PDB file of C-alpha atoms in Angstrom:
ATOM      1  CA  MET A   1     -17.086-130.340 120.526  1.00  0.00           C
ATOM      2  CA  GLY A   2     -14.959-127.159 120.214  1.00  0.00           C
ATOM      3  CA  LYS A   3     -13.220-125.756 116.659  1.00  0.00           C
ATOM      4  CA  LEU A   4     -10.002-126.298 116.425  1.00  0.00           C
ATOM      5  CA  PHE A   5      -7.684-124.420 113.966  1.00  0.00           C
ATOM      6  CA  LEU A   6      -3.830-125.908 113.048  1.00  0.00           C
ATOM      7  CA  SER A   7      -1.792-123.684 111.860  1.00  0.00           C
ATOM      8  CA  GLY A   8       1.804-124.891 109.896  1.00  0.00           C
ATOM      9  CA  GLY A   9       2.996-122.895 111.673  1.00  0.00           C
ATOM     10  CA  GLY A  10       4.462-120.011 109.040  1.00  0.00           C
ATOM     11  CA  ASP A  11       5.362-116.460 109.307  1.00  0.00           C
ATOM     12  CA  ARG A  12       2.174-114.296 108.847  1.00  0.00           C
ATOM     13  CA  LYS A  13       2.543-114.090 105.168  1.00  0.00           C
ATOM     14  CA  ASN A  14       2.194-117.869 104.684  1.00  0.00           C
ATOM     15  CA  THR A  15      -0.502-118.200 107.265  1.00  0.00           C
ATOM     16  CA  GLU A  16      -2.757-114.809 105.929  1.00  0.00           C
ATOM     17  CA  LYS A  17      -5.595-116.957 104.654  1.00  0.00           C
ATOM     18  CA  PHE A  18      -5.971-119.084 107.212  1.00  0.00           C
ATOM     19  CA  ASP A  19      -5.711-116.465 110.181  1.00  0.00           C
ATOM     20  CA  GLU A  20      -8.464-114.704 107.742  1.00  0.00           C
ATOM     21  CA  GLU A  21     -10.965-117.707 107.899  1.00  0.00           C
ATOM     22  CA  PHE A  22      -9.670-117.353 111.415  1.00  0.00           C
ATOM     23  CA  GLN A  23     -11.136-114.045 112.056  1.00  0.00           C
ATOM     24  CA  ARG A  24     -14.508-115.037 110.366  1.00  0.00           C
ATOM     25  CA  GLN A  25     -15.213-117.867 112.245  1.00  0.00           C
ATOM     26  CA  ILE A  26     -14.793-115.567 116.109  1.00  0.00           C
ATOM     27  CA  GLY A  27     -15.663-112.331 114.981  1.00  0.00           C
ATOM     28  CA  GLN A  28     -15.112-109.132 117.619  1.00  0.00           C
ATOM     29  CA  ALA A  29     -17.544-109.627 120.199  1.00  0.00           C
ATOM     30  CA  LYS A  30     -14.728-110.324 122.582  1.00  0.00           C
ATOM     31  CA  PRO A  31     -11.263-110.172 122.513  1.00  0.00           C
ATOM     32  CA  LEU A  32      -8.681-112.825 121.505  1.00  0.00           C
ATOM     33  CA  LEU A  33      -7.073-114.680 124.369  1.00  0.00           C
ATOM     34  CA  TYR A  34      -3.154-115.205 123.692  1.00  0.00           C
ATOM     35  CA  ILE A  35      -0.566-117.467 125.101  1.00  0.00           C
ATOM     36  CA  PRO A  36       2.632-117.171 123.799  1.00  0.00           C
ATOM     37  CA  ILE A  37       4.276-119.492 126.747  1.00  0.00           C
ATOM     38  CA  ALA A  38       6.261-121.622 124.139  1.00  0.00           C
ATOM     39  CA  MET A  39       8.626-118.381 123.692  1.00  0.00           C
ATOM     40  CA  ASN A  40       9.691-118.529 127.074  1.00  0.00           C
ATOM     41  CA  GLY A  41      13.125-117.419 127.245  1.00  0.00           C
ATOM     42  CA  MET A  42      13.280-117.164 122.918  1.00  0.00           C
ATOM     43  CA  ILE A  43      11.711-113.899 122.246  1.00  0.00           C
ATOM     44  CA  PRO A  44      10.392-111.404 124.738  1.00  0.00           C
ATOM     45  CA  TYR A  45       6.436-112.087 125.291  1.00  0.00           C
ATOM     46  CA  ALA A  46       6.176-108.175 124.351  1.00  0.00           C
ATOM     47  CA  ASP A  47       7.616-108.729 121.209  1.00  0.00           C
ATOM     48  CA  CYS A  48       5.379-111.622 120.909  1.00  0.00           C
ATOM     49  CA  LEU A  49       2.147-109.428 121.482  1.00  0.00           C
ATOM     50  CA  GLN A  50       3.230-106.603 119.019  1.00  0.00           C
ATOM     51  CA  TRP A  51       3.643-109.728 116.700  1.00  0.00           C
ATOM     52  CA  MET A  52      -0.174-110.780 117.328  1.00  0.00           C
ATOM     53  CA  ARG A  53      -1.084-107.442 116.635  1.00  0.00           C
ATOM     54  CA  ASP A  54       0.900-107.237 113.697  1.00  0.00           C
ATOM     55  CA  VAL A  55      -1.481-110.272 111.882  1.00  0.00           C
ATOM     56  CA  PHE A  56      -4.583-109.763 113.758  1.00  0.00           C
ATOM     57  CA  ASN A  57      -5.076-105.863 113.742  1.00  0.00           C
ATOM     58  CA  PRO A  58      -5.621-105.558 109.936  1.00  0.00           C
ATOM     59  CA  LEU A  59      -7.892-108.027 110.056  1.00  0.00           C
ATOM     60  CA  GLY A  60     -10.024-106.065 112.724  1.00  0.00           C
ATOM     61  CA  ILE A  61      -8.991-108.005 115.949  1.00  0.00           C
ATOM     62  CA  HIS A  62      -7.544-105.314 118.545  1.00  0.00           C
ATOM     63  CA  GLU A  63      -8.336-106.724 121.502  1.00  0.00           C
ATOM     64  CA  ILE A  64      -5.872-109.112 122.205  1.00  0.00           C
ATOM     65  CA  VAL A  65      -5.256-110.271 125.656  1.00  0.00           C
ATOM     66  CA  MET A  66      -1.590-111.792 126.593  1.00  0.00           C
ATOM     67  CA  TRP A  67      -1.680-114.549 129.527  1.00  0.00           C
ATOM     68  CA  THR A  68       1.816-115.227 130.361  1.00  0.00           C
ATOM     69  CA  ASP A  69       0.957-117.195 133.950  1.00  0.00           C
ATOM     70  CA  LEU A  70      -1.578-120.389 133.808  1.00  0.00           C
ATOM     71  CA  HIS A  71      -1.698-120.733 137.084  1.00  0.00           C
ATOM     72  CA  LYS A  72      -5.463-121.027 139.005  1.00  0.00           C
ATOM     73  CA  LYS A  73      -7.170-120.134 135.705  1.00  0.00           C
ATOM     74  CA  SER A  74     -10.332-121.704 134.994  1.00  0.00           C
ATOM     75  CA  VAL A  75     -13.281-122.477 132.196  1.00  0.00           C
ATOM     76  CA  ASP A  76     -15.085-119.696 133.316  1.00  0.00           C
ATOM     77  CA  ASP A  77     -12.222-117.223 132.770  1.00  0.00           C
ATOM     78  CA  LEU A  78     -11.787-117.877 129.045  1.00  0.00           C
ATOM     79  CA  GLN A  79     -15.465-117.971 128.294  1.00  0.00           C
ATOM     80  CA  GLN A  80     -14.539-113.910 128.070  1.00  0.00           C
ATOM     81  CA  PHE A  81     -12.742-114.915 125.444  1.00  0.00           C
ATOM     82  CA  SER A  82     -13.664-115.214 121.624  1.00  0.00           C
ATOM     83  CA  ALA A  83     -10.722-117.869 121.353  1.00  0.00           C
ATOM     84  CA  VAL A  84      -8.026-119.116 122.333  1.00  0.00           C
ATOM     85  CA  TYR A  85      -4.647-118.770 120.121  1.00  0.00           C
ATOM     86  CA  ILE A  86      -1.386-120.871 121.647  1.00  0.00           C
ATOM     87  CA  GLY A  87       1.313-119.904 119.787  1.00  0.00           C
ATOM     88  CA  GLY A  88       4.757-121.471 118.720  1.00  0.00           C
ATOM     89  CA  GLY A  89       8.004-122.703 120.083  1.00  0.00           C
ATOM     90  CA  ASN A  90       9.167-125.311 121.897  1.00  0.00           C
ATOM     91  CA  THR A  91       6.738-127.675 122.441  1.00  0.00           C
ATOM     92  CA  PHE A  92       7.975-129.736 125.577  1.00  0.00           C
ATOM     93  CA  HIS A  93       8.073-126.444 127.369  1.00  0.00           C
ATOM     94  CA  LEU A  94       4.978-125.732 126.508  1.00  0.00           C
ATOM     95  CA  LEU A  95       3.273-128.858 127.682  1.00  0.00           C
ATOM     96  CA  ASN A  96       5.538-129.124 130.820  1.00  0.00           C
ATOM     97  CA  GLU A  97       4.172-125.690 131.622  1.00  0.00           C
ATOM     98  CA  MET A  98       0.615-126.891 130.624  1.00  0.00           C
ATOM     99  CA  ARG A  99       0.352-129.846 132.852  1.00  0.00           C
ATOM    100  CA  SER A 100       2.265-128.131 135.770  1.00  0.00           C
ATOM    101  CA  THR A 101      -0.398-125.563 136.088  1.00  0.00           C
ATOM    102  CA  GLY A 102      -3.497-127.873 135.502  1.00  0.00           C
ATOM    103  CA  PHE A 103      -4.346-125.687 132.513  1.00  0.00           C
ATOM    104  CA  ASP A 104      -4.419-128.632 130.529  1.00  0.00           C
ATOM    105  CA  LYS A 105      -7.440-130.152 131.828  1.00  0.00           C
ATOM    106  CA  VAL A 106      -9.321-126.703 131.892  1.00  0.00           C
ATOM    107  CA  LEU A 107      -8.323-126.006 128.003  1.00  0.00           C
ATOM    108  CA  GLU A 108      -9.827-130.002 127.588  1.00  0.00           C
ATOM    109  CA  GLU A 109     -13.180-128.700 129.457  1.00  0.00           C
ATOM    110  CA  TYR A 110     -13.386-125.596 127.980  1.00  0.00           C
ATOM    111  CA  ILE A 111     -12.933-127.432 124.019  1.00  0.00           C
ATOM    112  CA  LYS A 112     -15.343-130.273 125.166  1.00  0.00           C
ATOM    113  CA  GLY A 113     -17.724-126.987 126.003  1.00  0.00           C
ATOM    114  CA  ASP A 114     -17.807-125.933 122.374  1.00  0.00           C
ATOM    115  CA  GLY A 115     -14.648-123.742 122.893  1.00  0.00           C
ATOM    116  CA  VAL A 116     -12.240-121.935 119.851  1.00  0.00           C
ATOM    117  CA  VAL A 117      -8.748-122.708 120.261  1.00  0.00           C
ATOM    118  CA  TYR A 118      -5.860-121.907 117.762  1.00  0.00           C
ATOM    119  CA  GLY A 119      -2.646-123.822 117.624  1.00  0.00           C
ATOM    120  CA  GLY A 120      -0.061-122.485 115.862  1.00  0.00           C
ATOM    121  CA  SER A 121       3.259-124.695 115.450  1.00  0.00           C
ATOM    122  CA  ALA A 122       3.440-125.660 119.270  1.00  0.00           C
ATOM    123  CA  GLY A 123       0.611-124.781 119.930  1.00  0.00           C
ATOM    124  CA  ALA A 124      -1.035-127.530 116.897  1.00  0.00           C
ATOM    125  CA  ILE A 125       0.907-130.046 118.158  1.00  0.00           C
ATOM    126  CA  MET A 126       0.580-129.710 121.351  1.00  0.00           C
ATOM    127  CA  LEU A 127      -3.432-130.582 120.235  1.00  0.00           C
ATOM    128  CA  GLY A 128      -2.668-133.804 118.803  1.00  0.00           C
ATOM    129  CA  SER A 129      -2.174-137.366 120.029  1.00  0.00           C
ATOM    130  CA  ASN A 130       1.591-137.255 120.823  1.00  0.00           C
ATOM    131  CA  ILE A 131       4.295-134.145 120.257  1.00  0.00           C
ATOM    132  CA  MET A 132       7.424-136.291 119.509  1.00  0.00           C
ATOM    133  CA  THR A 133       6.370-135.045 116.044  1.00  0.00           C
ATOM    134  CA  SER A 134       8.552-131.845 117.225  1.00  0.00           C
ATOM    135  CA  ALA A 135      11.675-133.812 118.514  1.00  0.00           C
ATOM    136  CA  HIS A 136      13.611-133.219 115.173  1.00  0.00           C
ATOM    137  CA  LEU A 137      13.369-129.088 115.995  1.00  0.00           C
ATOM    138  CA  ASP A 138      12.651-128.580 119.608  1.00  0.00           C
ATOM    139  CA  GLU A 139      15.152-129.799 122.333  1.00  0.00           C
ATOM    140  CA  ASN A 140      13.609-131.413 125.355  1.00  0.00           C
ATOM    141  CA  LYS A 141      15.064-129.421 128.034  1.00  0.00           C
ATOM    142  CA  VAL A 142      12.347-129.253 130.587  1.00  0.00           C
ATOM    143  CA  GLY A 143      12.135-133.509 130.874  1.00  0.00           C
ATOM    144  CA  VAL A 144       9.539-134.413 129.588  1.00  0.00           C
ATOM    145  CA  HIS A 145       8.884-138.505 130.241  1.00  0.00           C
ATOM    146  CA  ASP A 146       5.552-138.639 129.068  1.00  0.00           C
ATOM    147  CA  PHE A 147       5.100-137.625 125.339  1.00  0.00           C
ATOM    148  CA  SER A 148       0.709-137.509 125.086  1.00  0.00           C
ATOM    149  CA  GLY A 149      -0.598-134.256 123.942  1.00  0.00           C
ATOM    150  CA  LEU A 150      -4.373-133.208 124.601  1.00  0.00           C
ATOM    151  CA  ASP A 151      -5.164-135.870 122.164  1.00  0.00           C
ATOM    152  CA  VAL A 152      -7.844-133.843 121.376  1.00  0.00           C
ATOM    153  CA  LEU A 153      -8.166-134.719 116.973  1.00  0.00           C
ATOM    154  CA  ASP A 154      -9.482-138.144 117.387  1.00  0.00           C
ATOM    155  CA  GLY A 155      -5.720-139.983 118.074  1.00  0.00           C
ATOM    156  CA  LEU A 156      -4.382-138.047 115.515  1.00  0.00           C
ATOM    157  CA  ALA A 157      -0.777-136.407 115.735  1.00  0.00           C
ATOM    158  CA  VAL A 158       0.173-133.106 114.086  1.00  0.00           C
ATOM    159  CA  TRP A 159       3.596-132.636 112.077  1.00  0.00           C
ATOM    160  CA  CYS A 160       4.237-129.002 111.568  1.00  0.00           C
ATOM    161  CA  HIS A 161       6.425-126.868 109.080  1.00  0.00           C
ATOM    162  CA  TYR A 162       6.247-130.087 106.989  1.00  0.00           C
ATOM    163  CA  GLU A 163       8.807-130.450 104.065  1.00  0.00           C
ATOM    164  CA  ASN A 164       8.747-133.417 101.785  1.00  0.00           C
ATOM    165  CA  GLU A 165      12.260-134.186 102.900  1.00  0.00           C
ATOM    166  CA  ASN A 166      10.398-135.027 106.505  1.00  0.00           C
ATOM    167  CA  ASP A 167       8.663-138.140 104.684  1.00  0.00           C
ATOM    168  CA  GLU A 168      11.592-140.475 106.081  1.00  0.00           C
ATOM    169  CA  MET A 169      11.196-139.117 109.692  1.00  0.00           C
ATOM    170  CA  ILE A 170       7.636-139.380 109.577  1.00  0.00           C
ATOM    171  CA  ARG A 171       7.737-142.701 108.821  1.00  0.00           C
ATOM    172  CA  SER A 172       9.758-143.402 112.033  1.00  0.00           C
ATOM    173  CA  TYR A 173       7.695-141.923 113.912  1.00  0.00           C
ATOM    174  CA  ILE A 174       5.364-143.919 112.894  1.00  0.00           C
ATOM    175  CA  SER A 175       6.779-147.099 113.329  1.00  0.00           C
ATOM    176  CA  ASP A 176       7.567-145.907 116.864  1.00  0.00           C
ATOM    177  CA  PHE A 177       4.297-144.507 117.891  1.00  0.00           C
ATOM    178  CA  ASP A 178       1.781-146.504 115.676  1.00  0.00           C
ATOM    179  CA  THR A 179      -0.358-143.103 115.144  1.00  0.00           C
ATOM    180  CA  PRO A 180      -1.464-141.988 111.899  1.00  0.00           C
ATOM    181  CA  LEU A 181      -0.711-137.656 111.375  1.00  0.00           C
ATOM    182  CA  ILE A 182      -1.606-134.844 109.732  1.00  0.00           C
ATOM    183  CA  ALA A 183       1.479-132.761 108.602  1.00  0.00           C
ATOM    184  CA  LEU A 184       1.082-129.288 107.735  1.00  0.00           C
ATOM    185  CA  PRO A 185       3.360-126.903 105.748  1.00  0.00           C
ATOM    186  CA  GLU A 186       3.721-123.376 106.946  1.00  0.00           C
ATOM    187  CA  GLU A 187       1.472-122.413 103.753  1.00  0.00           C
ATOM    188  CA  SER A 188      -1.486-124.547 104.991  1.00  0.00           C
ATOM    189  CA  GLY A 189      -3.446-125.188 107.618  1.00  0.00           C
ATOM    190  CA  ALA A 190      -6.766-126.942 108.757  1.00  0.00           C
ATOM    191  CA  TYR A 191     -10.136-126.895 110.768  1.00  0.00           C
ATOM    192  CA  PHE A 192     -11.075-129.762 113.026  1.00  0.00           C
ATOM    193  CA  GLN A 193     -14.605-130.110 114.470  1.00  0.00           C
ATOM    194  CA  ASP A 194     -15.751-133.789 115.748  1.00  0.00           C
ATOM    195  CA  GLY A 195     -13.819-135.766 113.849  1.00  0.00           C
ATOM    196  CA  HIS A 196     -14.650-133.665 110.353  1.00  0.00           C
ATOM    197  CA  ILE A 197     -11.372-132.025 109.278  1.00  0.00           C
ATOM    198  CA  LYS A 198     -10.670-128.930 106.402  1.00  0.00           C
ATOM    199  CA  VAL A 199      -7.213-128.041 104.798  1.00  0.00           C
ATOM    200  CA  THR A 200      -6.285-124.383 103.703  1.00  0.00           C
ATOM    201  CA  GLY A 201      -3.993-122.368 103.133  1.00  0.00           C
ATOM    202  CA  THR A 202      -1.652-122.233  99.465  1.00  0.00           C
ATOM    203  CA  LYS A 203       0.132-125.147  99.628  1.00  0.00           C
ATOM    204  CA  SER A 204      -1.528-129.706 100.472  1.00  0.00           C
ATOM    205  CA  ALA A 205      -1.360-130.693 103.763  1.00  0.00           C
ATOM    206  CA  TYR A 206      -0.288-134.743 103.950  1.00  0.00           C
ATOM    207  CA  LEU A 207      -2.275-137.867 105.592  1.00  0.00           C
ATOM    208  CA  PHE A 208       0.275-140.168 106.868  1.00  0.00           C
ATOM    209  CA  ILE A 209      -1.058-143.835 107.791  1.00  0.00           C
ATOM    210  CA  GLY A 210       0.603-146.908 108.027  1.00  0.00           C
ATOM    211  CA  GLU A 211       3.311-146.414 105.167  1.00  0.00           C
ATOM    212  CA  ASP A 212       0.379-144.159 103.020  1.00  0.00           C
ATOM    213  CA  LYS A 213       0.654-140.912 102.248  1.00  0.00           C
ATOM    214  CA  VAL A 214      -2.664-138.986 101.041  1.00  0.00           C
ATOM    215  CA  GLU A 215      -2.674-135.706  99.358  1.00  0.00           C
ATOM    216  CA  LEU A 216      -4.846-133.038 100.894  1.00  0.00           C
ATOM    217  CA  GLN A 217      -5.391-130.157  98.523  1.00  0.00           C
ATOM    218  CA  PRO A 218      -6.424-126.711  99.654  1.00  0.00           C
ATOM    219  CA  GLY A 219      -9.923-127.158  99.939  1.00  0.00           C
ATOM    220  CA  ALA A 220     -10.147-130.797 100.762  1.00  0.00           C
ATOM    221  CA  GLU A 221     -12.627-132.182 103.118  1.00  0.00           C
ATOM    222  CA  PHE A 222     -12.596-135.478 105.131  1.00  0.00           C
ATOM    223  CA  ASN A 223     -14.295-137.459 107.654  1.00  0.00           C
ATOM    224  CA  PHE A 224     -11.376-138.903 109.972  1.00  0.00           C
ATOM    225  CA  SER A 225     -13.479-140.660 112.578  1.00  0.00           C
ATOM    226  CA  GLY A 226     -15.696-142.046 109.656  1.00  0.00           C
ATOM    227  CA  SER A 227     -18.822-140.867 109.060  1.00  0.00           C
ATOM    228  CA  GLY A 228     -20.466-140.225 105.841  1.00  0.00           C
ATOM    229  CA  GLU A 229     -21.925-136.715 106.357  1.00  0.00           C
ATOM    230  CA  TYR A 230     -21.554-133.929 108.520  1.00  0.00           C
ATOM    231  CA  ASP A 231     -23.614-131.180 109.901  1.00  0.00           C
ATOM    232  CA  GLY A 232     -20.846-128.423 110.517  1.00  0.00           C
ATOM    233  CA  GLN A 233     -22.444-124.927 109.315  1.00  0.00           C
ATOM    234  CA  ALA A 234     -20.590-123.587 112.039  1.00  0.00           C
ATOM    235  CA  ILE A 235     -17.706-123.833 110.424  1.00  0.00           C
ATOM    236  CA  PHE A 236     -18.134-124.908 106.694  1.00  0.00           C
ATOM    237  CA  GLY A 237     -20.901-123.483 105.417  1.00  0.00           C
ATOM    238  CA  GLU A 238     -23.603-125.430 103.574  1.00  0.00           C
ATOM    239  CA  LYS A 239     -24.580-129.060 104.424  1.00  0.00           C
ATOM    240  CA  ARG A 240     -22.550-131.416 102.083  1.00  0.00           C
ATOM    241  CA  PRO A 241     -20.948-135.046 102.351  1.00  0.00           C
ATOM    242  CA  PHE A 242     -17.693-135.459 103.455  1.00  0.00           C
ATOM    243  CA  ASN A 243     -14.884-136.200 100.777  1.00  0.00           C
ATOM    244  CA  ASP A 244     -14.216-138.906 102.961  1.00  0.00           C
ATOM    245  CA  ALA A 245     -10.074-139.277 101.872  1.00  0.00           C
ATOM    246  CA  VAL A 246      -9.447-141.828 104.804  1.00  0.00           C
ATOM    247  CA  GLY A 247     -13.371-144.123 105.595  1.00  0.00           C
ATOM    248  CA  HIS A 248     -13.754-145.669 108.513  1.00  0.00           C
ATOM    249  CA  MET A 249     -10.001-146.055 109.823  1.00  0.00           C
ATOM    250  CA  GLN A 250     -11.090-147.180 113.153  1.00  0.00           C
ATOM    251  CA  SER A 251     -11.315-151.325 113.608  1.00  0.00           C
ATOM    252  CA  ILE A 252      -9.746-153.243 116.114  1.00  0.00           C
ATOM    253  CA  GLU A 253      -6.410-153.367 114.982  1.00  0.00           C
ATOM    254  CA  GLY A 254      -6.350-150.184 114.608  1.00  0.00           C
ATOM    255  CA  TYR A 255      -6.143-148.359 110.899  1.00  0.00           C
ATOM    256  CA  PRO A 256      -6.329-149.860 107.474  1.00  0.00           C
ATOM    257  CA  ALA A 257      -4.273-148.916 105.019  1.00  0.00           C
ATOM    258  CA  ALA A 258      -5.429-145.360 103.402  1.00  0.00           C
ATOM    259  CA  GLY A 259      -4.556-146.619 100.100  1.00  0.00           C
ATOM    260  CA  ASP A 260      -7.472-149.097 100.414  1.00  0.00           C
ATOM    261  CA  TYR A 261      -9.696-145.278 101.005  1.00  0.00           C
ATOM    262  CA  ARG A 262      -8.289-143.049  98.217  1.00  0.00           C
ATOM    263  CA  ASN A 263     -10.781-140.779  96.844  1.00  0.00           C
ATOM    264  CA  LEU A 264     -10.043-139.203  92.823  1.00  0.00           C
ATOM    265  CA  GLU A 265     -11.063-135.899  94.868  1.00  0.00           C
ATOM    266  CA  THR A 266      -8.244-135.489  96.779  1.00  0.00           C
ATOM    267  CA  MET A 267      -5.884-136.462  94.089  1.00  0.00           C
ATOM    268  CA  PRO A 268      -3.696-133.487  91.947  1.00  0.00           C
ATOM    269  CA  LYS A 269      -5.901-132.979  88.553  1.00  0.00           C
ATOM    270  CA  ALA A 270      -2.981-134.559  86.501  1.00  0.00           C
ATOM    271  CA  LEU A 271      -3.996-137.503  88.566  1.00  0.00           C
ATOM    272  CA  GLN A 272      -7.983-137.545  88.329  1.00  0.00           C
ATOM    273  CA  ILE A 273      -7.247-136.865  84.608  1.00  0.00           C
ATOM    274  CA  GLY A 274      -5.086-139.672  84.008  1.00  0.00           C
ATOM    275  CA  GLY A 275      -7.332-142.233  85.812  1.00  0.00           C
ATOM    276  CA  TYR A 276     -10.845-141.367  84.076  1.00  0.00           C
ATOM    277  CA  LEU A 277      -8.858-141.690  80.693  1.00  0.00           C
ATOM    278  CA  PHE A 278      -7.339-145.383  81.958  1.00  0.00           C
ATOM    279  CA  VAL A 279     -10.689-146.661  83.068  1.00  0.00           C
ATOM    280  CA  GLY A 280     -12.173-145.249  79.813  1.00  0.00           C
ATOM    281  CA  LEU A 281      -9.460-146.964  77.919  1.00  0.00           C
ATOM    282  CA  MET A 282     -10.344-149.968  79.874  1.00  0.00           C
ATOM    283  CA  VAL A 283     -14.273-149.971  79.350  1.00  0.00           C
ATOM    284  CA  ILE A 284     -13.398-149.352  75.573  1.00  0.00           C
ATOM    285  CA  LEU A 285     -10.720-152.362  75.417  1.00  0.00           C
ATOM    286  CA  PHE A 286     -13.386-154.636  76.949  1.00  0.00           C
ATOM    287  CA  VAL A 287     -16.415-153.704  74.905  1.00  0.00           C
ATOM    288  CA  SER A 288     -14.282-153.933  72.029  1.00  0.00           C
ATOM    289  CA  ILE A 289     -12.880-157.706  72.808  1.00  0.00           C
ATOM    290  CA  VAL A 290     -16.664-158.417  73.796  1.00  0.00           C
ATOM    291  CA  VAL A 291     -18.021-157.705  70.183  1.00  0.00           C
ATOM    292  CA  VAL A 292     -14.710-159.539  68.281  1.00  0.00           C
ATOM    293  CA  GLY A 293     -15.558-162.316  69.970  1.00  0.00           C
ATOM    294  CA  TRP A 294     -19.435-162.184  69.172  1.00  0.00           C
ATOM    295  CA  VAL A 295     -18.502-161.417  65.660  1.00  0.00           C
ATOM    296  CA  LEU A 296     -15.822-164.744  65.168  1.00  0.00           C
ATOM    297  CA  GLN A 297     -18.271-166.912  66.164  1.00  0.00           C
TER     298      GLN A 297
END
């Protein structure tokens, strides 16, 4: 499976740290492919390309090729590029174009063959299990009836431009579609490969599962598909166990509550310290009771 970069959809300053990591992963040996079709009718494609140059030229990526027509494209056509960047815009229009041209199948095959894809906002949402996470922002003018995304994130949906005020809408979405999702603020992003996720940026991302909400601070790593270790040197560096914030989620009924698998390392520092102090006090209290009981005998 390929490497997937999911961006919360911020401006150049917001995504700077995430974009730098993306550049380090793909290098400069091949051109970068840019697909801006989600912006059709919103911003001229020439302006979209100039924005891409403004973002990636300072990072050393100077060869950027833009495709605005996805008809008759193949996996072989994609192999000439270091990665595919799918930009933001209207998610419904993007998915409709992908399907009508058959490019959705081409992209799926490319990803399965170790391709690298960066999804920004609509591009990230489309890679998830369901694009209705964009319904509060995007209008479905093209009449999409099947809201299934490419679903290359092990059943995870993606919520971009996340703010705390979105929680009620997110819980309503989960109630309607019964799928877990990762919520990305504009200052956050996530790398995904073979069920393994690492969060980066300057703000925390959040994992919503059922009624539970788990904070994923920048640098947090977890295994969405349930394995205890990974060999993700291609993305994350040295081999080490994942911070398993979710654990074995997949079961006959779908997935258990995330609260059953919370890990102290994914919590804010204040909560970590409070947790350790609470455990320490409980131990002291228990020992005191035992000693007093022994003395009184």
